[in-house]
Coordinates of C-alpha atoms in Angstrom, one line a residue:
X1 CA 40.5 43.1 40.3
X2 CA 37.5 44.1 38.7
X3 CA 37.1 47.4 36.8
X4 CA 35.3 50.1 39.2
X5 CA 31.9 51.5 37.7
X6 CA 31.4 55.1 37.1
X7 CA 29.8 56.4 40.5
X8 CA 28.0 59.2 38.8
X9 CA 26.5 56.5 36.2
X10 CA 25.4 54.7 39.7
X11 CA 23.8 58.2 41.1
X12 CA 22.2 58.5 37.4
X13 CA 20.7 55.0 38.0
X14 CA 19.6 55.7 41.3
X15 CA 17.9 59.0 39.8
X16 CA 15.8 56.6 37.2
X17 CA 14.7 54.1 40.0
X18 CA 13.1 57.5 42.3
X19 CA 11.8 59.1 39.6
X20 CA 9.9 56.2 38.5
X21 CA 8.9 55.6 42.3
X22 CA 7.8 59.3 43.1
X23 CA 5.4 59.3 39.9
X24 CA 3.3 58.2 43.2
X25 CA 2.7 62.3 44.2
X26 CA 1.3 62.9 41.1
X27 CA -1.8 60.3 42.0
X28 CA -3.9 63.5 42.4
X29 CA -4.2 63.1 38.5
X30 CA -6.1 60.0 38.8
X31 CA -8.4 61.6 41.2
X32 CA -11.8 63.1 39.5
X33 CA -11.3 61.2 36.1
X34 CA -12.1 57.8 38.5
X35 CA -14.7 59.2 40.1
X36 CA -16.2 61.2 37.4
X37 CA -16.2 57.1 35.6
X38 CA -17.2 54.9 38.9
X39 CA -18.6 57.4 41.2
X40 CA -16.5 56.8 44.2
X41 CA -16.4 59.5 47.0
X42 CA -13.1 61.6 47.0
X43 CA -12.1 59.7 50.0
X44 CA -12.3 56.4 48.5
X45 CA -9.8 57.4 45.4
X46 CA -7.5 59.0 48.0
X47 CA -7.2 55.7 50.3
X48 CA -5.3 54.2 47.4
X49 CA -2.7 56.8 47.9
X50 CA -2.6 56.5 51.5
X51 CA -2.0 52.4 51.2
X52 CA 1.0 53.0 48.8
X53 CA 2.7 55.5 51.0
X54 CA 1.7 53.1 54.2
X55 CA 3.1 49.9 52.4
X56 CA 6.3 52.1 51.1
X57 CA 7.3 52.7 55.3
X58 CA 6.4 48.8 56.0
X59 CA 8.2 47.5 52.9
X60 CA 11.5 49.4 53.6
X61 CA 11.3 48.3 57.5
X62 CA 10.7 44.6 56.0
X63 CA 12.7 44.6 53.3
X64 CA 15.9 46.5 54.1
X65 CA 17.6 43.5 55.1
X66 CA 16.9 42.1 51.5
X67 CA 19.0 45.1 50.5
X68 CA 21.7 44.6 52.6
X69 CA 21.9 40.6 51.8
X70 CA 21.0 40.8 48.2
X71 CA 22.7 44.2 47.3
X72 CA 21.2 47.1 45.2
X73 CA 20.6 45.5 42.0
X74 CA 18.3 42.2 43.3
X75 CA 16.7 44.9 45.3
X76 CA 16.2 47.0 43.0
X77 CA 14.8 43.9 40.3
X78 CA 12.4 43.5 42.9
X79 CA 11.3 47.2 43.0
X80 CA 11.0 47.1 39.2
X81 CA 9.0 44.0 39.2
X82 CA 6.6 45.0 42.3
X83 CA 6.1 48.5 41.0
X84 CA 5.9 47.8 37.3
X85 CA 2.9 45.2 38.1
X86 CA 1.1 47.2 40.4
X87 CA 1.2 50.3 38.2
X88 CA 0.2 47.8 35.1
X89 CA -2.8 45.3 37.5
X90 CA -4.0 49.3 38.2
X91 CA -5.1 49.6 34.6
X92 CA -7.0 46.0 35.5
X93 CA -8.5 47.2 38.5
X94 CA -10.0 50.0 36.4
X95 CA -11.2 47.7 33.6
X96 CA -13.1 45.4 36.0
X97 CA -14.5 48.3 37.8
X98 CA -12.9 47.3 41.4
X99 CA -11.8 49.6 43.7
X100 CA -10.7 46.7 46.6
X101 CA -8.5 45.3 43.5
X102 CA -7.2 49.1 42.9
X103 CA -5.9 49.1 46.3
X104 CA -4.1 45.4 46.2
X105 CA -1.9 46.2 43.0
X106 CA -1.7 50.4 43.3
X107 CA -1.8 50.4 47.2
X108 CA -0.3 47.0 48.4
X109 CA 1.8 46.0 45.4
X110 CA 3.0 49.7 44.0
X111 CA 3.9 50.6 47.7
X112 CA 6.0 47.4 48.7
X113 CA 7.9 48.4 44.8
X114 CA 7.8 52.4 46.6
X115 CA 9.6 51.0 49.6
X116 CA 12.1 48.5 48.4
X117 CA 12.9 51.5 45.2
X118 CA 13.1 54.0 47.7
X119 CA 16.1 52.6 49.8
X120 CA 18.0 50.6 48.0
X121 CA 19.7 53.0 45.5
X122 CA 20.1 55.4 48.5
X123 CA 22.3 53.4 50.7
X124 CA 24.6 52.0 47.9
X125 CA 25.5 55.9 46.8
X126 CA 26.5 56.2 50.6
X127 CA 29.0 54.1 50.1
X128 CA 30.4 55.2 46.5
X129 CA 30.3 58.9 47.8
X130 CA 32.4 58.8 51.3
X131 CA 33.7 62.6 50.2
X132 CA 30.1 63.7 49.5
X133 CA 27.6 61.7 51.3
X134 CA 25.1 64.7 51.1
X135 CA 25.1 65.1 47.6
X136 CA 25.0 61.8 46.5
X137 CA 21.7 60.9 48.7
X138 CA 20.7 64.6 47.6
X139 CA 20.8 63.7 44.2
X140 CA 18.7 60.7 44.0
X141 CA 15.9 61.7 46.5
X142 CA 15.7 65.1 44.4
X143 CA 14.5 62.8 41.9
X144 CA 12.0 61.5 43.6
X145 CA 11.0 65.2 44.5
X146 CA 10.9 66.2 41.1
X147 CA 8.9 63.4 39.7
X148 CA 5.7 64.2 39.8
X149 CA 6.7 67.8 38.3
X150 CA 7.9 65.2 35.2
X151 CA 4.8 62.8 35.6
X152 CA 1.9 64.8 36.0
X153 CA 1.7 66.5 32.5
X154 CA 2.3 62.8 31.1
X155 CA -0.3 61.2 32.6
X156 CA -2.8 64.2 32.2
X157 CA -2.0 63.8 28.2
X158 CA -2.6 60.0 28.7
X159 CA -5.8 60.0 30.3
X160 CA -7.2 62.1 28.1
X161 CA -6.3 60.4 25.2
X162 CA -6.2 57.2 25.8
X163 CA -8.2 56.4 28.9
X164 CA -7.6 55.7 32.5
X165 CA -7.1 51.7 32.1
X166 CA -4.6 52.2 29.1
X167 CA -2.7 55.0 30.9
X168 CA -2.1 52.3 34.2
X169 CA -0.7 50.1 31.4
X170 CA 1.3 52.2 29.7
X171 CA 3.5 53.6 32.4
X172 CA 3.4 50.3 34.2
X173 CA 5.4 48.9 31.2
X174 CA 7.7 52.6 31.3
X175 CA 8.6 52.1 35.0
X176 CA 9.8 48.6 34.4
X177 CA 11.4 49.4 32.0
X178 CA 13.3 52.6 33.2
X179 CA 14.1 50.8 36.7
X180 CA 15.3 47.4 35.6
X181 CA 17.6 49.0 33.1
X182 CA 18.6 51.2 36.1
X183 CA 19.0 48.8 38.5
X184 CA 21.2 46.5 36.7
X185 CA 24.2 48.7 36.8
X186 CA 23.7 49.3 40.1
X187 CA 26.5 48.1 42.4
X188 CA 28.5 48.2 45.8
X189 CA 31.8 49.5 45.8
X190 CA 34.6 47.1 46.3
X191 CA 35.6 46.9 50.1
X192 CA 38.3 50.1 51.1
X193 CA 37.2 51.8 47.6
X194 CA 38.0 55.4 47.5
X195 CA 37.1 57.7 44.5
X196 CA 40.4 59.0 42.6
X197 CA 41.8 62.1 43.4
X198 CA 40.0 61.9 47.0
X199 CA 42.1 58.5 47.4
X200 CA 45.4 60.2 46.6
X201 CA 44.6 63.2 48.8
X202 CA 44.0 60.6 52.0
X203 CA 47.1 58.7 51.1
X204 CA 49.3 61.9 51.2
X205 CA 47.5 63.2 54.7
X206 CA 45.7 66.1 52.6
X207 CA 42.7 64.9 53.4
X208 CA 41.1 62.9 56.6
X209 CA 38.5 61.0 56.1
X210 CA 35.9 61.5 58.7
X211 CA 35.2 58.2 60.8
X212 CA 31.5 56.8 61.3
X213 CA 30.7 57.6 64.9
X214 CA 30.1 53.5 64.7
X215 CA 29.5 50.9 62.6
X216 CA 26.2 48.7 63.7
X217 CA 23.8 46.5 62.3
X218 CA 19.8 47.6 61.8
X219 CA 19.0 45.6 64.9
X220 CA 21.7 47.0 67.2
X221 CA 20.8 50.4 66.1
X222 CA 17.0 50.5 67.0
X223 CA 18.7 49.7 70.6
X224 CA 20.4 52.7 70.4
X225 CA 18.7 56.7 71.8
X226 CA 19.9 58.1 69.0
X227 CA 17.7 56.0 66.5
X228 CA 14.4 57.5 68.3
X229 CA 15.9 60.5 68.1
X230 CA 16.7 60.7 64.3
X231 CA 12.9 59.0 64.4
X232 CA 11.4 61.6 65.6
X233 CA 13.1 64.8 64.2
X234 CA 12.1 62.9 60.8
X235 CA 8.7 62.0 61.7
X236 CA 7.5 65.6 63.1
X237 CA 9.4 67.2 59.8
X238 CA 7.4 65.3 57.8
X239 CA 4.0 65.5 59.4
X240 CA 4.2 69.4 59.8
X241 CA 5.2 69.6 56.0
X242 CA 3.0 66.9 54.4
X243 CA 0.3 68.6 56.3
X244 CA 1.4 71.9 54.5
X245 CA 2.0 69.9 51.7
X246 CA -1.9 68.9 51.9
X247 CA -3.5 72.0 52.7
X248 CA -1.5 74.7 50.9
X249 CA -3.7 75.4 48.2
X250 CA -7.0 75.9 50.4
X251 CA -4.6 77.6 53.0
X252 CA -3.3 80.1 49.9
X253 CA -6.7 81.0 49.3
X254 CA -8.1 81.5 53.0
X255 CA -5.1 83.4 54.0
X256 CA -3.7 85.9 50.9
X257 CA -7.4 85.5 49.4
X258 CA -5.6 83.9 46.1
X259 CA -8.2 82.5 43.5
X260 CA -8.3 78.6 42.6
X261 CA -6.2 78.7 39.7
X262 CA -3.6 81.2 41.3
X263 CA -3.7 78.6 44.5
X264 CA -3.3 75.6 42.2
X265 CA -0.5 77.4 40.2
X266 CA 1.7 78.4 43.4
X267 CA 1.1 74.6 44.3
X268 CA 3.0 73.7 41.5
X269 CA 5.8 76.0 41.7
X270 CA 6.4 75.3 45.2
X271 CA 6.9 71.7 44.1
X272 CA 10.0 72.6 42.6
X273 CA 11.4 74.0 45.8
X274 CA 11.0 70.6 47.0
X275 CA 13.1 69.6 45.0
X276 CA 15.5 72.0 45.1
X277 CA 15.5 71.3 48.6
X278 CA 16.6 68.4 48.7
X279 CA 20.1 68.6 46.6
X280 CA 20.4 71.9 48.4
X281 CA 20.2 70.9 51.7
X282 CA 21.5 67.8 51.5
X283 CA 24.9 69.5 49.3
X284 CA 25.1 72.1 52.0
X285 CA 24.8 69.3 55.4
X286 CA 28.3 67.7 53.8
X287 CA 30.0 71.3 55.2
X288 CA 28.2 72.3 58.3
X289 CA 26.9 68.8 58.9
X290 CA 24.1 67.1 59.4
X291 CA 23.0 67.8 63.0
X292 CA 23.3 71.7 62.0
X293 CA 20.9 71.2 59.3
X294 CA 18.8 69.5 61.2
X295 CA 19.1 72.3 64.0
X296 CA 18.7 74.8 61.4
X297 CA 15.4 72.9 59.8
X298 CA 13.5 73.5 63.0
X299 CA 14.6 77.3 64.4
X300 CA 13.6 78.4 60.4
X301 CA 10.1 76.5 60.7
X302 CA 9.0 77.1 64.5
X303 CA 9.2 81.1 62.9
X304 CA 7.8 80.8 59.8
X305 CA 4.6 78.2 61.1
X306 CA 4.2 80.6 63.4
X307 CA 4.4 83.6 61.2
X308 CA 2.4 82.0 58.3
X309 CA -1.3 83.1 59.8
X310 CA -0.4 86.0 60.9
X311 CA 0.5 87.6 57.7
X312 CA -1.2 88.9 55.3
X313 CA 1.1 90.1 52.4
X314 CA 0.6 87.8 49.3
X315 CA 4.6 87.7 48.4
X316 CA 6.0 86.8 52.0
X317 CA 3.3 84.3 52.6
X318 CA 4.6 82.3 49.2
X319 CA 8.5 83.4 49.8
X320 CA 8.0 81.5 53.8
X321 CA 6.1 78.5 52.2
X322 CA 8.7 77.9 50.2
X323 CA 11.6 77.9 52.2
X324 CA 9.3 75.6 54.4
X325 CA 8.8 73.0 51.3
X326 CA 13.0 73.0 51.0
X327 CA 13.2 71.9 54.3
X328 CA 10.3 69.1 53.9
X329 CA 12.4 67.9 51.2
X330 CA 15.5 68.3 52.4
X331 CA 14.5 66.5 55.8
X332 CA 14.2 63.2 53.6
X333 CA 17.6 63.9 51.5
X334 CA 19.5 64.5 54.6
X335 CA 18.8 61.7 56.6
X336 CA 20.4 58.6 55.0
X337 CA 23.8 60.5 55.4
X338 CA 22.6 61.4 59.3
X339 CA 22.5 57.7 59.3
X340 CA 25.8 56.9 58.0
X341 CA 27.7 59.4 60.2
X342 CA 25.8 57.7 63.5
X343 CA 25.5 54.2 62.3
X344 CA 28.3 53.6 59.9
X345 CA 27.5 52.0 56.5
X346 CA 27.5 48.0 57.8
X347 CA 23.9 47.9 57.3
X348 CA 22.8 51.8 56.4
X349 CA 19.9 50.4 53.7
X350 CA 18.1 48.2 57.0
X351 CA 18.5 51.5 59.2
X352 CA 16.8 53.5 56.6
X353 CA 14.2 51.3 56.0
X354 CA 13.3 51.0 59.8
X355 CA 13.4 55.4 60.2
X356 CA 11.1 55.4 57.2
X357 CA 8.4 54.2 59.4
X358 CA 8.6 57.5 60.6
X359 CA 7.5 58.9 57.1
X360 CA 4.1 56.1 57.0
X361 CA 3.3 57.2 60.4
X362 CA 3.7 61.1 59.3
X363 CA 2.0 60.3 56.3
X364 CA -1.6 59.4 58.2
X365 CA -1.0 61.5 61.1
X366 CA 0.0 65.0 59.1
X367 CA -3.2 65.1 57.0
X368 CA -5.6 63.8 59.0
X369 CA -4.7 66.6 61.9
X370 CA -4.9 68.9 59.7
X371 CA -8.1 68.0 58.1
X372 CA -9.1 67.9 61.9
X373 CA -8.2 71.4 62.9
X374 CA -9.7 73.0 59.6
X375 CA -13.2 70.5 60.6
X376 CA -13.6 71.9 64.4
X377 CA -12.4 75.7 63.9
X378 CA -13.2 76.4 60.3
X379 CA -9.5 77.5 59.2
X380 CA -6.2 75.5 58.3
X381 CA -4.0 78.7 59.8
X382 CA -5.0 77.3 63.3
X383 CA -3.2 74.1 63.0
X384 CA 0.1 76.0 62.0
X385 CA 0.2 76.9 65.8
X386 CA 0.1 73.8 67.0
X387 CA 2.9 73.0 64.4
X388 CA 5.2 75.4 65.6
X389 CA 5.2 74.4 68.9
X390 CA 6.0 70.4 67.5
X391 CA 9.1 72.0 66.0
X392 CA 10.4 73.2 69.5
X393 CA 10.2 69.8 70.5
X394 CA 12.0 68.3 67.2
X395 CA 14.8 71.3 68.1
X396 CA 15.2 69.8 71.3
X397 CA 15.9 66.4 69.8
X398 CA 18.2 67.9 67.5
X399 CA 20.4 69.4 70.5
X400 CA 19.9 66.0 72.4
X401 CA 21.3 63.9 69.8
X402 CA 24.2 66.3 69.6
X403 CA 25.5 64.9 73.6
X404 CA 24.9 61.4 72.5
X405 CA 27.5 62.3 69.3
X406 CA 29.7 63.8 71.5
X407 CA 29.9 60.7 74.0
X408 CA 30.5 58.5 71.0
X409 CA 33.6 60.4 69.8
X410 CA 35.1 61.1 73.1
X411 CA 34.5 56.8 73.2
X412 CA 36.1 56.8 69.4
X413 CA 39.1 58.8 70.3
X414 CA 39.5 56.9 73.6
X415 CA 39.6 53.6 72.3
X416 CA 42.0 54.9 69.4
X417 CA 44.5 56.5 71.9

């Protein structure tokens, strides 16, 4: 029998893969330096972000049966090679002057390395951390949270020092680097593997290990209620916080009547709660479980979208639009253990993949609503409304999913007895 790896080395890996991949949220960087050199519109530059975050939701529904056949450490290869060279062909694009060839390697080619990075590290730590599924898919979407905190300052100093083209290069060559080396120790447990300590406590009856609801493949699942369900509590999260997300600093400055820089600073701080977010919430769903997160996610947002225009002091508004960015994050951190309690871990990496269509769809519809509202009534705070009241639909998915669980383990202890 082979010797077991280290699974914290494996979370470690899976931390370098996402934040190499979520350098993607610090593309805002990029922004005015290409169009102070080509004199594209604002709208042009920002399509290139919109193509990688389209291509990341098509390339994990694609691809996530690549992950499951090839394991974690061909898909992640594949990542490393996809991202690195659209990251590098970038600095190309930007030498020739070609904004069509910007979008093939940053759009097409970064986002199908964003998709395939995104998902494969995440399913393989569901299966080394049966005790603390939470956590361990916590930990490695934090990172992905947290990485354009890391990246933007980097690629600010870059720019100016070395130029656009040669700053494309340059991390292009850093990615590769940082996710090959990560993905090569990445690895599936070995069939019935328990971690020690936890495998000694299950042996002695200490400890019960707490069955998958069931155990189905990608293409039974989509077959399934509770896959639309999980779909669309995920995509309605996202789309009411990645409008947020999109709008906070003009929303900070229409609503509290806080300057530029003071908007642009609280942007930046409330990126860390997204962060934060996600190894919190995540941590916390392994003891009151996931469909109580979940629950709790929506009754703490249809209050505070709803309260957000309406108030007027300067420390509230920041304290609710940060609890709101914890739950944006931890939305995505919560969901690949959501899917291993409903799905079982047979083919949890496809599953993902297909739910993170939810996040490409979010990721047109939130922003451009938004944009919308602020066009045809003059103010963000209107759209907030209109949020709230998606978020009493996502709570009722979150109690219906609950009678679909319960069915499943009256079945489960059924066909046990």
């Amino acid at each position: 029998m082979k010797k077991s790896k280290n699974r914290w080395l494996i979370a470690l890996s899976a931390v370098g893969i996402h934040i190499s991949i979520g350098s993607v949220y610090a593309w805002s960087n990029f922004t005015n330096p290409l169009i102070e050199k080509f004199g594209w519109t604002a709208s042009q530059v920002q399509m290139t972000f919109s193509i990688a975050i389209l291509f990341l939701g098509l390339s994990a529904a694609f691809l996530g049966h690549f992950v499951e056949r090839h394991g974690p450490k061909k898909a992640g290869l594949l990542a490393a090679i996809f991202f690195g060279i659209g990251i590098a062909g970038s600095g190309l694009a930007v030498n020739i002057g070609s904004l069509t060839m910007l979008y093939i390697f940053y759009g097409v080619l970064g986002g199908i390395g964003l998709g395939v990075g995104y998902i494969a590290p995440v399913s393989t730590l569901i299966k080394w951390f049966p005790d603390r599924r939470g956590l361990a898919t916590g930990l490695a979407i934090m990172g992905f949270g947290f990485a354009a905190a890391i990246s933007s300052p980097i690629m600010d100093a870059l720019i100016k020092s070395v130029g656009i083209a040669n700053t494309f290069f340059i991390l292009g060559i850093a990615y590769f680097a940082v996710m090959t080396l990560s993905s090569l120790y990445l690895d599936k447990p070995e069939e019935g593997w328990l971690p020690a300590g936890f495998k000694e406590n299950v042996e002695s009856g200490k400890v019960k290990i707490k069955k998958d609801l069931s155990q189905l493949t990608a293409n039974e699942a989509v077959k399934t209620r509770r896959f639309y369900y999980l779909w669309i509590m995920l995509f309605i999260n996202v789309t009411c916080g990645i409008a947020i997300l999109s709008a906070a600093k003009p929303l900070a400055e229409e609503s509290i009547g806080l300057t530029t820089a003071e908007a642009a600073a609280l942007v930046g701080v409330l990126g860390l709660f997204n962060g934060f977010g996600r190894i919190g919430w995540a941590s916390i769903s392994d003891y009151i479980g996931r469909p109580n997160t979940y629950t709790t996610f929506f009754v703490l947002q249809i209050a505070l979208f709803f309260m957000l225009p309406q108030t007027s002091s300067s420390i509230l508004f920041q304290v609710m639009l940060a609890v709101i960015y914890t739950c944006y994050g931890g939305g995505f951190a919560s969901i690949p253990a959501y899917i291993g309690d409903l799905f079982g871990t047979k083919q949890v990496g496809a599953i993902h993949g297909y739910i993170l269509t939810a996040w490409a769809a979010a990721g047109l519809a939130g922003p451009l609503f938004a944009a919308w509202i602020k066009d045809t009534t003059g103010s963000y705070a209107n759209s907030l409304t209109f949020f709230s009241g998606l978020f009493i639909v996502a709570l009722i998915v979150s109690i219906l999913v609950r009678f679909d669980m319960k069915k499943l383990a009256a079945k489960q202890e059924k066909s046990v007895a």
